[in-house]
XYZ file of C-alpha atoms in Angstrom:
565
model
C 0.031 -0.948 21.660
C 3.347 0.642 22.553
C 4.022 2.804 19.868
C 7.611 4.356 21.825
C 10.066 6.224 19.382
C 13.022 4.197 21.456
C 12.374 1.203 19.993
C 12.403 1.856 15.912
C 10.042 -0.279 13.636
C 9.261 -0.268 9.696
C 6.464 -0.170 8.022
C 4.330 -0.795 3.954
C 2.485 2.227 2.895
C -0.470 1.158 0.626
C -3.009 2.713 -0.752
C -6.458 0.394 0.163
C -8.092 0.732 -3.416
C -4.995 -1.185 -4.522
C -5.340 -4.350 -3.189
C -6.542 -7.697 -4.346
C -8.005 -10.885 -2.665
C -9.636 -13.882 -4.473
C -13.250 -12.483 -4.152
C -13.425 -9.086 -3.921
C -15.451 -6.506 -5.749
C -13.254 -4.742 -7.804
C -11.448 -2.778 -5.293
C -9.328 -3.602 -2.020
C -11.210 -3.623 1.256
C -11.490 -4.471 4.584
C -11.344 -8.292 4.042
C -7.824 -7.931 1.831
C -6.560 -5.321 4.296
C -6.678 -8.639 6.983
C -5.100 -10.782 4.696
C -2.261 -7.831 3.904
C -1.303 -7.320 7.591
C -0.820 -11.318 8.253
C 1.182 -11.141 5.115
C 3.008 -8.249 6.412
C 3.394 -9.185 9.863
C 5.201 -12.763 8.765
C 7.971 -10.732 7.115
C 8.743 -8.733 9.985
C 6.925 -5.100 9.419
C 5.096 -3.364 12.298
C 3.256 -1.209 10.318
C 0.877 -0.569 7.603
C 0.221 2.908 6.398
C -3.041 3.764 4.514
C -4.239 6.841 2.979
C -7.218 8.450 3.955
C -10.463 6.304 4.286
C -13.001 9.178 4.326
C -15.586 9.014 1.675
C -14.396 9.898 -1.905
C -16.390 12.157 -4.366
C -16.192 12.367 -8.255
C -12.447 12.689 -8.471
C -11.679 9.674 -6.503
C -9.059 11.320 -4.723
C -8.794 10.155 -1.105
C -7.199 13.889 -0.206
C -10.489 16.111 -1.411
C -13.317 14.359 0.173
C -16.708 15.093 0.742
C -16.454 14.106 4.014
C -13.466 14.862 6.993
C -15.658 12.129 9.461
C -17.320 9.843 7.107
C -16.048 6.791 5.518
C -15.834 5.356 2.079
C -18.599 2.851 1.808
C -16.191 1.066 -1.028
C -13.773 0.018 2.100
C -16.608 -2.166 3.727
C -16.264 -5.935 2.883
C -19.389 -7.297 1.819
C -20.340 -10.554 1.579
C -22.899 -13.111 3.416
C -23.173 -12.315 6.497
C -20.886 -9.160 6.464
C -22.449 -7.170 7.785
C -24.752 -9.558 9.739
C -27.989 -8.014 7.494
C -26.528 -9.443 4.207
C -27.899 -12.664 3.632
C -26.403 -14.982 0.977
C -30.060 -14.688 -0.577
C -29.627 -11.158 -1.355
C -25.938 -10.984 -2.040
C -25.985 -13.491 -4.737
C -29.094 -11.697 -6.524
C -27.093 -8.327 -6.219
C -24.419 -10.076 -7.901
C -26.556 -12.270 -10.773
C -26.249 -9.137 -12.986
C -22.458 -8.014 -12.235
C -19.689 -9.524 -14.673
C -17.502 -10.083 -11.415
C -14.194 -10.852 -13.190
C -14.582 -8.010 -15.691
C -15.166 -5.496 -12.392
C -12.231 -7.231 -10.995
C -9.704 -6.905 -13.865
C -7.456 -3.855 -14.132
C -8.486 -0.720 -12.292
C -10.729 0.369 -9.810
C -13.795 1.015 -12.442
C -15.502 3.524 -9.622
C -19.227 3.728 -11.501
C -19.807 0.428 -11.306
C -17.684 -0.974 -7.987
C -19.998 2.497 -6.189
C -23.211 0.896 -7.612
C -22.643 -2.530 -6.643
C -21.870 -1.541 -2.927
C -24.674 0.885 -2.785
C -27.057 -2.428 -4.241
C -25.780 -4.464 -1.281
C -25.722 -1.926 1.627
C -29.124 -1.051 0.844
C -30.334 -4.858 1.276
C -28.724 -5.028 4.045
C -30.166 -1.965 5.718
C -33.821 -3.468 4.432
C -33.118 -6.729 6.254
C -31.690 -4.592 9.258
C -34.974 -2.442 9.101
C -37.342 -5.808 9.269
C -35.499 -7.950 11.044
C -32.441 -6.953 13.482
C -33.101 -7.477 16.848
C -32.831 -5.373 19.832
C -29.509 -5.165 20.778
C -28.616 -3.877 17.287
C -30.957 -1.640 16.999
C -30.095 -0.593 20.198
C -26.352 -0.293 19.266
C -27.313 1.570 16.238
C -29.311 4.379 17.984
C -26.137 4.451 20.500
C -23.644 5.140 17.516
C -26.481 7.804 15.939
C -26.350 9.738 19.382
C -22.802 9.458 20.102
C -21.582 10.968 16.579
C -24.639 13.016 15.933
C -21.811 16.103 16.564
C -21.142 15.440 12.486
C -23.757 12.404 11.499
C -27.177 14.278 11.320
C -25.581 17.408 8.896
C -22.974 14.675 6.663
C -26.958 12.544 6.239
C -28.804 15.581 5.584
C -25.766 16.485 2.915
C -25.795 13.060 1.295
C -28.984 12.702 1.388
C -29.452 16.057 -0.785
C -26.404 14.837 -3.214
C -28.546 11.582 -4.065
C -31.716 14.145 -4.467
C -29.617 15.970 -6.800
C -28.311 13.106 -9.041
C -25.344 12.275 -6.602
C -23.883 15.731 -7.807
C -21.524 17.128 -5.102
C -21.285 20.737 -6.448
C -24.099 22.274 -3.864
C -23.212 25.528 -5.474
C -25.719 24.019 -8.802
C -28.311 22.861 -6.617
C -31.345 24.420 -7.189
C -31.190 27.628 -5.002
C -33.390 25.899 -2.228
C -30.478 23.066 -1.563
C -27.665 25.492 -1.594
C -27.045 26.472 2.357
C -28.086 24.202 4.865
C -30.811 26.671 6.352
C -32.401 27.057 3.346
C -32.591 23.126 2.875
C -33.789 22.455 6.052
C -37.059 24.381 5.307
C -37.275 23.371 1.634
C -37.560 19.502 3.659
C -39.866 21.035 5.938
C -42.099 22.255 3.502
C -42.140 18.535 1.810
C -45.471 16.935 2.377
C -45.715 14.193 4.850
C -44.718 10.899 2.439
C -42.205 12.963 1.164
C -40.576 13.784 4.088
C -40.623 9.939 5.399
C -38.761 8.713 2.527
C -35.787 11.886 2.295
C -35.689 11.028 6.405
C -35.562 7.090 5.302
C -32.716 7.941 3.431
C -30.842 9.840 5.951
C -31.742 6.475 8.150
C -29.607 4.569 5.306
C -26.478 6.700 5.191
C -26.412 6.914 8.932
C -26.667 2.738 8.785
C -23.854 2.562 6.587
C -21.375 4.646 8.329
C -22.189 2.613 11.512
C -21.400 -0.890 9.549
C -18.271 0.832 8.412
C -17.315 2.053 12.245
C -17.767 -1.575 13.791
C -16.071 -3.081 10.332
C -12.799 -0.713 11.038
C -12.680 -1.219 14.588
C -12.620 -4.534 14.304
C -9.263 -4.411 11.954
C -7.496 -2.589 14.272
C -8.117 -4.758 17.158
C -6.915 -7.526 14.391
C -3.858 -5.703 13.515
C -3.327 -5.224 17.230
C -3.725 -9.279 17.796
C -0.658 -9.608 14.850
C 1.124 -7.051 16.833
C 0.872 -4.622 13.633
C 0.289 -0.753 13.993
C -2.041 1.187 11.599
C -1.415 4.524 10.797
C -4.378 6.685 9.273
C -4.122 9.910 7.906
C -5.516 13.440 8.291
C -5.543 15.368 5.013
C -5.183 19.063 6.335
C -7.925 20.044 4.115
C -10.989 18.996 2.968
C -13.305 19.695 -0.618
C -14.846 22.680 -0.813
C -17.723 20.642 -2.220
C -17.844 18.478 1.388
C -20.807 17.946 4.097
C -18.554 20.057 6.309
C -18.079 23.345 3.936
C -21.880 23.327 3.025
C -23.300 22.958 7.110
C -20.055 25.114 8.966
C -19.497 27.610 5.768
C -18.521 30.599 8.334
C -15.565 28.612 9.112
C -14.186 28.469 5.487
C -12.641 31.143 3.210
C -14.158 29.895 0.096
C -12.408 32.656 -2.201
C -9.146 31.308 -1.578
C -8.055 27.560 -2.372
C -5.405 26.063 -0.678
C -2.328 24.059 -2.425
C 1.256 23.849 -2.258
C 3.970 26.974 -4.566
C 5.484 25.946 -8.061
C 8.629 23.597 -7.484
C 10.285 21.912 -10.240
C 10.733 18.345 -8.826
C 7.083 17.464 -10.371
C 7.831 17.722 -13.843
C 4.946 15.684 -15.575
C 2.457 18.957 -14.928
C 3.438 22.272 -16.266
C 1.092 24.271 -13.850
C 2.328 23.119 -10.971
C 5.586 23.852 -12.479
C 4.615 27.385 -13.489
C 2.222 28.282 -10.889
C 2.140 25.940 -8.097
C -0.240 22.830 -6.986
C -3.977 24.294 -6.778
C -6.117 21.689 -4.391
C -9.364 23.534 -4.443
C -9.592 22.810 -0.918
C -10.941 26.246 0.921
C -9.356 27.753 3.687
C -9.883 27.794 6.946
C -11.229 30.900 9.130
C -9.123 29.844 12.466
C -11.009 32.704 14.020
C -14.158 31.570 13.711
C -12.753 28.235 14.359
C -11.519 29.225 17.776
C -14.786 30.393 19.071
C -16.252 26.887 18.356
C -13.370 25.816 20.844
C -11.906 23.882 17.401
C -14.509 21.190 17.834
C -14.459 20.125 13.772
C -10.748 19.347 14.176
C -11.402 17.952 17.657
C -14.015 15.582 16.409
C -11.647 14.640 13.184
C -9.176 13.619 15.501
C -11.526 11.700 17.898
C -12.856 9.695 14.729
C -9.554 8.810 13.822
C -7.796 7.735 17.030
C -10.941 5.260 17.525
C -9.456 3.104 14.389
C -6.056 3.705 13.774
C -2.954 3.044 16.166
C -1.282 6.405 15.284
C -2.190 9.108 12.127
C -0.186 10.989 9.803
C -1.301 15.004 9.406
C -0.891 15.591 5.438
C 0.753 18.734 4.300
C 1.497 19.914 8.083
C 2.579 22.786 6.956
C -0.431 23.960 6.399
C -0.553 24.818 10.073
C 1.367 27.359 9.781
C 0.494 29.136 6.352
C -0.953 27.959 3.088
C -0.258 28.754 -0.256
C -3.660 30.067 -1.630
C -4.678 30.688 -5.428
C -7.561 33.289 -5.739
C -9.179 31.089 -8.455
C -10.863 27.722 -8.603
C -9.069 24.317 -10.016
C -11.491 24.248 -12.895
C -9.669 27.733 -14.285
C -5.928 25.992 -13.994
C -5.773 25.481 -17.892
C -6.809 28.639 -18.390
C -4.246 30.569 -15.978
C -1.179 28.618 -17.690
C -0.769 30.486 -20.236
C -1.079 33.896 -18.861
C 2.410 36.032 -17.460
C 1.807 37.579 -14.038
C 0.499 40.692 -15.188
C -2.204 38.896 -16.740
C -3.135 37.021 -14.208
C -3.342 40.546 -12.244
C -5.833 41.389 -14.452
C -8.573 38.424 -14.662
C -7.969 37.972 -10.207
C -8.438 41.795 -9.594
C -4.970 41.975 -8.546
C -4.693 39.231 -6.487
C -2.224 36.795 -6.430
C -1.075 33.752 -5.199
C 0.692 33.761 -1.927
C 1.351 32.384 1.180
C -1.992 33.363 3.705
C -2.496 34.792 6.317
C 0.864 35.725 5.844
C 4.748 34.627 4.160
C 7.508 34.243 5.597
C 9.662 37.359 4.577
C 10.139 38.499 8.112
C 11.379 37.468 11.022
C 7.900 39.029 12.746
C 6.280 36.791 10.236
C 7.836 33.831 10.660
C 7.504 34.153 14.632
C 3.545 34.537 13.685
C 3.093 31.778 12.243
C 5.316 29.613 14.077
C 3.320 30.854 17.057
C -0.205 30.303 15.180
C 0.654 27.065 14.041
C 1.606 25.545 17.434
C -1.747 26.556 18.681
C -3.554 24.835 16.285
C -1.450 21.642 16.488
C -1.786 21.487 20.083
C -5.456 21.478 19.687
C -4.841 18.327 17.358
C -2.119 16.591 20.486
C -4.712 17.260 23.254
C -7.461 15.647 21.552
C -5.318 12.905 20.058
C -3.851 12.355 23.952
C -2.108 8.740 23.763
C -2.163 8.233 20.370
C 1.080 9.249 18.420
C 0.977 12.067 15.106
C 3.172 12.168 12.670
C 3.712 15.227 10.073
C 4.148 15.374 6.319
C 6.380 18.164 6.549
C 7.897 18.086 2.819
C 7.642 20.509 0.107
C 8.816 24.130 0.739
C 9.915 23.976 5.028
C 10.235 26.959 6.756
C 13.271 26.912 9.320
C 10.992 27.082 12.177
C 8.591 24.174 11.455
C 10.878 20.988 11.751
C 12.235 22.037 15.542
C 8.588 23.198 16.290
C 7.178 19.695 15.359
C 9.854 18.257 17.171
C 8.889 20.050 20.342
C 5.643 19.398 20.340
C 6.553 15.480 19.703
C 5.535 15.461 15.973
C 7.424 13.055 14.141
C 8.296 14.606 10.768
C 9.981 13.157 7.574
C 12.787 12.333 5.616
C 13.233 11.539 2.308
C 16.568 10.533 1.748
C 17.563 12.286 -1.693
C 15.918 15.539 -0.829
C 17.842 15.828 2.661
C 20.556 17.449 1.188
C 22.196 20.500 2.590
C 25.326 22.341 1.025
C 25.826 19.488 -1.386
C 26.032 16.665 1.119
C 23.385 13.966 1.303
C 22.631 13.455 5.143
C 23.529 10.265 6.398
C 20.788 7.863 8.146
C 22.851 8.182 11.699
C 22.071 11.588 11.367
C 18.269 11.119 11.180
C 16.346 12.757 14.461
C 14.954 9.761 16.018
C 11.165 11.335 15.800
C 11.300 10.796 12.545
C 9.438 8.687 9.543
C 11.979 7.767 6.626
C 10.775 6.464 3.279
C 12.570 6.716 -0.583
C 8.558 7.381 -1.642
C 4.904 8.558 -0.679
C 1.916 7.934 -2.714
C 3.014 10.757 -5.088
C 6.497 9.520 -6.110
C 7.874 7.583 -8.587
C 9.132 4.233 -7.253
C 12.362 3.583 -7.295
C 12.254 1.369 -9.976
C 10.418 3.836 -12.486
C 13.321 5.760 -11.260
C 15.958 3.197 -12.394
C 14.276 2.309 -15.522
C 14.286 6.022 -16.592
C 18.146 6.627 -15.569
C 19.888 3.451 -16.531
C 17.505 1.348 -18.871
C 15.934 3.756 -21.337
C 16.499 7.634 -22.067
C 13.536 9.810 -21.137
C 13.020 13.474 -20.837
C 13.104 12.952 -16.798
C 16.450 11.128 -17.295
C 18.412 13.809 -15.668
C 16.364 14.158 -12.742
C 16.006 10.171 -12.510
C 19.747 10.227 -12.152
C 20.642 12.980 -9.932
C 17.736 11.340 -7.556
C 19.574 7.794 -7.491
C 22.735 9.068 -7.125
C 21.811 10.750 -4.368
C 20.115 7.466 -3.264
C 22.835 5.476 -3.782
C 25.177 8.248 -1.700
C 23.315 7.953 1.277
C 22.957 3.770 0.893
C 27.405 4.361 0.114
C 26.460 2.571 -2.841
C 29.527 2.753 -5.063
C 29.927 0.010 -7.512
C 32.797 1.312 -9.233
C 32.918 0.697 -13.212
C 31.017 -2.861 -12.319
C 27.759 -3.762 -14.060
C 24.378 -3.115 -11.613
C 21.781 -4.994 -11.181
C 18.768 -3.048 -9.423
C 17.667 -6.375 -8.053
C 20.740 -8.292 -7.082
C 23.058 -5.292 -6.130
C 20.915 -1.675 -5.817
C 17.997 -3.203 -4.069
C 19.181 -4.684 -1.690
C 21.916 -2.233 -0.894
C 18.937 0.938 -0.471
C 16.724 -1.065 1.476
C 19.212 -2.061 4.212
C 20.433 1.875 4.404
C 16.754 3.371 5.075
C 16.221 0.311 7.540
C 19.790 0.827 8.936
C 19.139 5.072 9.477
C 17.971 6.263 12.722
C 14.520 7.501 12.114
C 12.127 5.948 14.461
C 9.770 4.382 11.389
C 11.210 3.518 8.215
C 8.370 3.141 5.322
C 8.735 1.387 2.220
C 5.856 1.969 -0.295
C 4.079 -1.574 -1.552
C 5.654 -0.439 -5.006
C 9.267 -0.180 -4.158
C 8.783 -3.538 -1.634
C 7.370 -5.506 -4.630
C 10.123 -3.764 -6.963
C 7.015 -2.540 -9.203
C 7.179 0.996 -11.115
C 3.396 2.516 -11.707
C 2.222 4.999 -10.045
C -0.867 5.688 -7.725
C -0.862 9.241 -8.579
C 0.670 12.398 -10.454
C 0.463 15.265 -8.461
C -1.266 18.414 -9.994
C -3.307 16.391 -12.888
C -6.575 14.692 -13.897
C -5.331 11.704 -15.412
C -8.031 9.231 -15.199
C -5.352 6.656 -13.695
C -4.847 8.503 -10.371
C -6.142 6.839 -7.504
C -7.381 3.560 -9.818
C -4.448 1.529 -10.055
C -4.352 -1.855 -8.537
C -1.448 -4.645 -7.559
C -1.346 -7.134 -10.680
C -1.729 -10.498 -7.857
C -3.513 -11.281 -5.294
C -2.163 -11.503 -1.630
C -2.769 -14.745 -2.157
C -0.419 -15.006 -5.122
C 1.713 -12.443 -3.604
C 2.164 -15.077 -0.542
C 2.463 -18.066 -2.522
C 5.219 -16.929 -5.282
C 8.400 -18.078 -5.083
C 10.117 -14.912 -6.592
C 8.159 -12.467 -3.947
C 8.844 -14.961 -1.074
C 12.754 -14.954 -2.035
C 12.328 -10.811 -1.457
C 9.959 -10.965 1.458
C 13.148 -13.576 2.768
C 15.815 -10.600 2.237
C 13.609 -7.734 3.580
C 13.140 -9.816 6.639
C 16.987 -10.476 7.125
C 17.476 -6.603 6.581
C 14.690 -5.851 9.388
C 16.602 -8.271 11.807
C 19.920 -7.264 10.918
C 18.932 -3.121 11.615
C 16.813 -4.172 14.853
C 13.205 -3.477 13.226
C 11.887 -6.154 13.452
């Protein structure tokens, strides 16, 4: 696929959890992702963006995984015959004791979708076992070999988590499970049987991430038949409770956890206001790092590139220097209500602060503009063809935008926070290798925004206002003393301007295209709604409504009219 920045293209971001078909099992997956890009594709986008498919642990969140190679079993479709090991026998007596439209209704219920897909995989992999024939088997022990880089230590790791109650925390394991070495010869130790069935289970996990490589390389050779690019994404880091911390632990600072400085644009959280966002995720030792010739990014990137079209790099900036708390997530609550001093006193002096180093100097700034472009050409040489794209929002140093741009990054813009000296930049304006979008997964959509500024008065009101006039600035939205209608006049007026700007991707989020306002998350909390919520309809419904196909009508003229499409 010719993915060229001279010929400009738009795009839906949605998350994959989200979406519903007729028969699914209470979360979106594979099978609805097919039926999303042929509903897609018929309006005119070129693109879907997805969030990243690694496998999730306990908090759900797709950006603090326990694994930076392995895949979410709960993005597999399953059904007879998918994978060719699932019999209709044995999926329909999985599925006697599941209340499937319960499980379907609402929100991804994660418990019970987990256990229903772990049910199914593991009849499959029992038929597989007894029954597959040669070339499978042979095409199995090819996939074991050729990703056996990362395979055999993320099995070994799962493996352990289901011996210890599926709890990720290795750090309360019993003392035997807690480093790799040390588990190795606790499962040398096992007797015989023992042995055969912890190995069996290894066997299992390794079968299911090789169902869940064909399954996605098959959708992007689909999405490549409907002329519709994928883009993946790379979170930059990964949980400290992950396969990849607990077997390569000299190449992570695990006293320090990444996350982004306070800001005041995410108001719902008063940490993150106060103190910053803390991820938990552990830093990396780049040292150590580089005398492994980078091979964990290297083979991050290769297992991306095999199923996506082009990938996103989350929080790019991390490249360069991270902001780093000197205490775990867990203590956040505690840490809010201390002043600086005592925070001195429960960290031992340390603070938060940029690592390895700020950017108070020009000698700093030249460090880890220097740093940072090694590292990311590590990522372009292994990615080769395939195109990368930066999320380079938040706090931007001066030197990372024409830094990504030289390497061929494409970075992006959100149109109400490109402001500079009071003056909202307009669209012609826009680099060309760039992505443009009003929203990622962590905004409000536009219409939670309108709701708050025009419809009803909210403690955000302010900020909902000041954000849509800025919208509406860079759209040259003025209405004058005339009644709005966000549908009739606003809508249509924002969409055409991000189409119409000269970024070489524009990206509407599946909220803002359906004109919905919930949220997929709030950055810097624990609300049990993060990462759960689905669409209300099916694609299905989506496709046949008459309201949704009278928008899909008008975002297809726009994508004509601005050349997109």
């Amino acid at each position: 696929m010719n993915l060229s920045p001279e010929k400009k293209i738009a795009g839906v971001l949605v998350p994959l959890f989200a979406l519903r078909r007729e028969n699914d099992l209470g979360i979106g997956d594979l099978a609805a992702l097919r039926e999303f890009i042929e509903w897609v594709a018929k309006s005119g986008f070129k693109l879907v963006q997805l969030l990243p498919i690694n496998e999730i642990g306990g908090d759900n969140s797709p950006y603090n995984t326990i694994s930076a190679m392995a895949i979410e079993p709960t993005t597999l479709h399953l059904a007879p015959g998918s994978p060719e090991d699932l019999t209709l026998e044995d999926f329909d007596s999985a599925l006697a004791e599941v209340d499937l439209p319960d499980l379907r209704r609402g929100p991804v219920k994660y418990p019970r979708v987990k256990t229903l897909n772990r049910h199914l995989l593991e009849k499959a992999f029992s038929r597989f076992g007894d029954c597959a024939s040669e070339d499978r088997q042979s095409k199995f022990r090819k996939f074991c070999e050729e990703e056996r880089a990362w395979l055999d230590d993320y099995v070994f790791f799962r493996a352990l988590m289901e011996e210890n109650g599926e709890k990720e925390d290795w750090d309360e394991w019993p003392p035997e499970h807690q480093s790799i070495e040390t588990a190795r010869n606790w499962f040398r130790e096992l007797p015989l049987d023992r042995q055969s069935v912890f190995a069996g289970r290894q066997s299992f996990f390794r079968y299911v991430q090789w169902i869940a490589h064909e399954q996605w390389r098959e959708i992007k050779s689909f999405a490549d038949e409907r002329g519709v690019a994928l883009m993946g994404d790379i979170p930059f880091g990964v949980s400290y409770y992950s396969a990849d911390v607990f077997s390569r632990r000299a190449e992570f600072a695990l006293d320090w956890c990444g996350g982004a400085p306070p800001e005041p644009y995410f108001k719902e959280d008063k940490f993150t206001q106060k103190w910053g966002q803390n991820w938990g995720i552990p830093l990396y030792r780049w040292d150590k790092m580089r005398s492994r010739n980078f091979d964990w990014w290297r083979q991050r990137v290769r297992g991306v590139k095999q199923i996506f079209h082009l990938f996103r790099i989350d929080h790019i900036l991390g490249f360069y220097r991270v902001y780093a708390f000197p205490w775990r997530p867990r203590r956040n609550k505690r840490f809010l209500h201390f002043d600086w001093n005592e925070m001195l006193g429960q960290t031992g002096g340390r603070a938060p602060q940029f690592t390895p180093r700020d950017d108070s100097t020009p000698e700093s700034c030249e460090t880890n503009r220097r740093e940072g472009e090694e590292y990311l050409r590590i990522v372009l040489q292994e990615s080769g063809s395939t195109r990368v794209v930066g999320e380079d929002l938040g706090t931007v140093p001066d030197y990372v935008r024409p830094n990504l741009q030289s390497l061929g990054v494409a970075g992006f813009r959100i149109p109400q926070w490109e402001v500079y000296h009071g003056r909202v930049t307009p669209g012609r304006e826009y680099h060309r290798l760039s992505v443009a979008t009003y929203a990622t997964h962590d905004h409000k959509p536009i219409r939670k925004l309108w709701e708050e500024a025009v419809e009803r008065v909210t403690s955000t009101s302010d900020q909902a206002r000041n954000e849509l006039n800025k919208i509406a600035e860079f759209a040259q939205f003025h209405p004058g003393n005339e009644l709005v209608s966000f549908g009739k006049d606003f809508y249509p007026a924002i969409m055409e301007a991000l189409f119409a700007c000269d970024s070489w991707i524009a990206v509407v989020m599946l909220t803002d295209l359906l004109r919905r306002k919930y949220r997929f998350n709030v950055p810097g909390t624990a609300a049990n709604f993060n990462w759960t919520r689905r669409v209300q309809r099916t694609i299905a419904q989506l496709s046949s409504s008459r309201t949704v196909r009278g928008q899909m009508r008008l975002i297809r003229g726009l994508l004509e009219k601005t050349g997109r499409c």
